[in-house]
Amino acid sequence: MTADVTGLLQAWSGGDADALDVLAPLVHRELREMARRLLSIERQAVGWQPTDLVQESYVRLLDWHAVHWQNRAHFFATTARMMRRVLVDAARARQAAKRGQGVEGLSLEAEDVAAPAPGLDIVALNDALAELATIDPRPSEVVELRFFGGFSVEETAETLGISVRTVINDWNTARAWLHHTLAKRGRL
């Protein structure tokens, strides 16, 4: 199936519009699961359903005509990033409307992946991740893949072309840095 998805992604990148019609049902379940996981941690995403998040992400991805999909992992990593952007945009719009009322804290205490307690301040996390990316991009990418994409340590290592040990080190470094940064800003 991975080979099928990779081939279809590459065909789609090459301009084969029919490849997208075949690809969509193959990846839909994983995308819905990714969206469900993200929505479960973003409590303020009121009214969003996993299908809504998948569809909005698809719409945005379809506007990217110059993307050359390398493989399945590249597609899911990019889609995780797009879902994050959709939720951040929605959260920023809510915050602009409310002027910061009721912003909840973030817990980065979990040793393993990706499911902190509900109530994530996704805008604060996004801003901190963007700052971390300017300092050291790889740990930021590790957080993006593991936290937002739900990737395992092994999948993250494969996607980024690094060792499992490096992923674990980057994950721990990023968690500590994010915890310190968000606590310093009063966002935990």
Coordinates of C-alpha atoms in Angstrom, one line a residue:
M1 CA 0.0 0.0 0.0
T2 CA 2.9 2.4 0.8
A3 CA 4.2 1.9 -2.7
D4 CA 0.8 2.5 -4.2
V5 CA 0.4 5.8 -2.2
T6 CA 3.9 6.9 -3.1
G7 CA 3.3 6.2 -6.8
L8 CA -0.1 7.9 -6.8
L9 CA 1.4 11.0 -5.0
Q10 CA 4.2 11.2 -7.6
A11 CA 1.7 10.8 -10.4
W12 CA -0.4 13.6 -8.9
S13 CA 2.7 15.8 -8.6
G14 CA 3.3 15.1 -12.3
G15 CA 0.0 16.4 -13.3
D16 CA -2.2 13.3 -13.3
A17 CA -5.5 14.6 -11.9
D18 CA -7.0 11.1 -11.9
A19 CA -4.3 9.9 -9.4
L20 CA -5.9 12.1 -6.8
D21 CA -9.2 10.4 -7.2
V22 CA -7.6 7.0 -6.6
L23 CA -5.3 8.4 -3.8
A24 CA -8.0 10.1 -1.7
P25 CA -9.8 7.0 -0.5
L26 CA -6.5 5.3 0.3
V27 CA -5.3 8.0 2.7
H28 CA -8.7 9.2 4.0
R29 CA -8.8 6.9 7.1
E30 CA -5.3 7.9 8.3
L31 CA -6.1 11.6 7.7
R32 CA -9.3 11.3 9.7
E33 CA -7.4 9.7 12.6
M34 CA -4.8 12.4 12.5
A35 CA -7.5 15.0 12.5
R36 CA -9.4 13.3 15.3
R37 CA -6.2 13.2 17.4
L38 CA -5.5 16.9 16.8
L39 CA -9.1 17.9 17.6
S40 CA -9.0 15.9 20.8
I41 CA -6.1 18.0 22.1
E42 CA -7.5 21.3 20.8
R43 CA -10.5 21.7 23.1
Q44 CA -11.3 25.1 21.8
A45 CA -11.9 23.8 18.2
V46 CA -15.6 23.9 18.9
G47 CA -17.7 22.8 16.0
W48 CA -14.8 21.1 14.1
Q49 CA -15.2 17.5 13.1
P50 CA -12.4 15.4 11.8
T51 CA -13.9 15.4 8.4
D52 CA -14.0 19.2 8.4
L53 CA -10.4 19.4 9.3
V54 CA -9.4 16.9 6.6
Q55 CA -11.5 18.7 4.0
E56 CA -10.1 22.1 4.8
S57 CA -6.6 20.7 4.7
Y58 CA -7.3 19.1 1.3
V59 CA -8.5 22.4 0.0
R60 CA -5.4 24.1 1.0
L61 CA -3.1 21.3 -0.3
L62 CA -4.9 21.4 -3.6
D63 CA -3.8 25.0 -4.0
W64 CA -0.2 23.9 -3.8
H65 CA 0.5 23.1 -7.4
A66 CA 4.3 23.1 -7.2
V67 CA 4.6 20.3 -4.6
H68 CA 6.6 17.3 -5.7
W69 CA 5.6 14.6 -3.3
Q70 CA 8.5 12.4 -2.5
N71 CA 6.7 9.6 -0.7
R72 CA 3.9 8.7 1.7
A73 CA 5.8 10.1 4.7
H74 CA 6.3 13.4 3.0
F75 CA 2.6 13.7 2.2
F76 CA 1.5 12.9 5.8
A77 CA 4.1 15.2 7.3
T78 CA 3.0 18.0 5.1
T79 CA -0.7 17.3 5.8
A80 CA 0.0 17.3 9.6
R81 CA 1.7 20.7 9.1
M82 CA -1.4 21.9 7.1
M83 CA -3.8 20.7 9.8
R84 CA -1.8 22.5 12.4
R85 CA -2.0 25.7 10.3
V86 CA -5.8 25.3 9.9
L87 CA -6.3 24.9 13.6
V88 CA -3.9 27.8 14.4
D89 CA -5.7 30.0 11.9
A90 CA -9.0 29.1 13.5
A91 CA -7.6 29.6 17.1
R92 CA -6.2 33.0 16.1
A93 CA -9.5 34.1 14.7
R94 CA -11.3 33.0 18.0
Q95 CA -8.7 34.8 20.1
A96 CA -9.0 37.9 18.0
A97 CA -12.8 37.8 18.6
K98 CA -12.4 37.2 22.3
R99 CA -9.3 39.2 22.9
G100 CA -7.6 36.4 24.8
Q101 CA -10.4 35.3 27.2
G102 CA -10.2 31.8 28.6
V103 CA -6.9 30.6 27.1
E104 CA -6.0 27.2 28.5
G105 CA -2.6 25.8 29.4
L106 CA -0.5 23.1 27.8
S107 CA 1.0 20.0 29.2
L108 CA 4.1 18.5 27.7
E109 CA 4.7 16.0 30.5
A110 CA 4.0 12.8 28.5
E111 CA 7.1 10.8 27.8
D112 CA 5.7 9.1 24.7
V113 CA 3.9 10.6 21.8
A114 CA 1.3 12.8 21.2
A115 CA -1.7 13.2 23.4
P116 CA -1.4 15.8 26.1
A117 CA -4.4 16.7 28.2
P118 CA -7.1 18.6 26.5
G119 CA -6.9 22.4 26.7
L120 CA -3.9 23.0 24.5
D121 CA -3.2 26.6 23.6
I122 CA -2.3 25.8 20.0
V123 CA -1.4 29.4 19.1
A124 CA 1.1 29.6 21.9
L125 CA 2.6 26.2 20.9
N126 CA 2.7 27.2 17.3
D127 CA 4.5 30.5 18.1
A128 CA 7.0 28.7 20.3
L129 CA 7.6 26.0 17.7
A130 CA 8.2 28.7 15.1
E131 CA 10.8 30.3 17.4
L132 CA 12.4 26.9 18.1
A133 CA 12.6 26.3 14.3
T134 CA 14.7 29.5 14.0
I135 CA 17.1 28.3 16.6
D136 CA 17.2 24.6 15.6
P137 CA 14.8 23.4 13.0
R138 CA 15.1 19.6 13.5
P139 CA 13.7 19.4 17.0
S140 CA 10.8 21.6 15.8
E141 CA 10.2 19.1 13.0
V142 CA 10.3 16.2 15.4
V143 CA 7.6 17.8 17.6
E144 CA 5.5 18.6 14.5
L145 CA 5.6 15.0 13.3
R146 CA 5.2 13.3 16.6
F147 CA 2.8 15.7 18.3
F148 CA 0.7 16.9 15.4
G149 CA 1.2 14.0 13.0
G150 CA 1.0 11.2 15.5
F151 CA 4.2 9.7 14.0
S152 CA 6.0 7.1 16.1
V153 CA 9.7 7.5 16.9
E154 CA 10.6 5.1 14.1
E155 CA 8.3 6.8 11.6
T156 CA 9.8 10.2 12.5
A157 CA 13.3 8.9 12.1
E158 CA 12.5 7.5 8.7
T159 CA 10.8 10.6 7.5
L160 CA 13.6 12.9 8.6
G161 CA 16.4 10.5 7.7
I162 CA 17.9 10.4 11.2
S163 CA 18.4 7.8 13.8
V164 CA 15.8 6.7 16.4
R165 CA 18.2 7.9 19.1
T166 CA 18.4 11.4 17.5
V167 CA 14.6 11.6 17.4
I168 CA 14.4 10.7 21.1
N169 CA 17.1 13.3 21.9
D170 CA 15.4 16.0 19.8
W171 CA 12.0 15.1 21.3
N172 CA 13.3 15.5 24.8
T173 CA 15.2 18.7 24.0
A174 CA 12.2 20.2 22.3
R175 CA 9.9 19.3 25.2
A176 CA 12.2 20.9 27.7
W177 CA 12.7 24.0 25.6
L178 CA 8.9 24.4 24.9
H179 CA 8.1 23.8 28.5
H180 CA 10.6 26.5 29.6
T181 CA 9.5 28.9 27.0
L182 CA 5.8 28.5 27.5
A183 CA 6.1 28.7 31.3
K184 CA 8.2 31.8 31.0
R185 CA 5.4 33.4 29.0
G186 CA 2.7 32.2 31.4
R187 CA 1.2 29.9 28.8
L188 CA 1.4 26.6 30.8

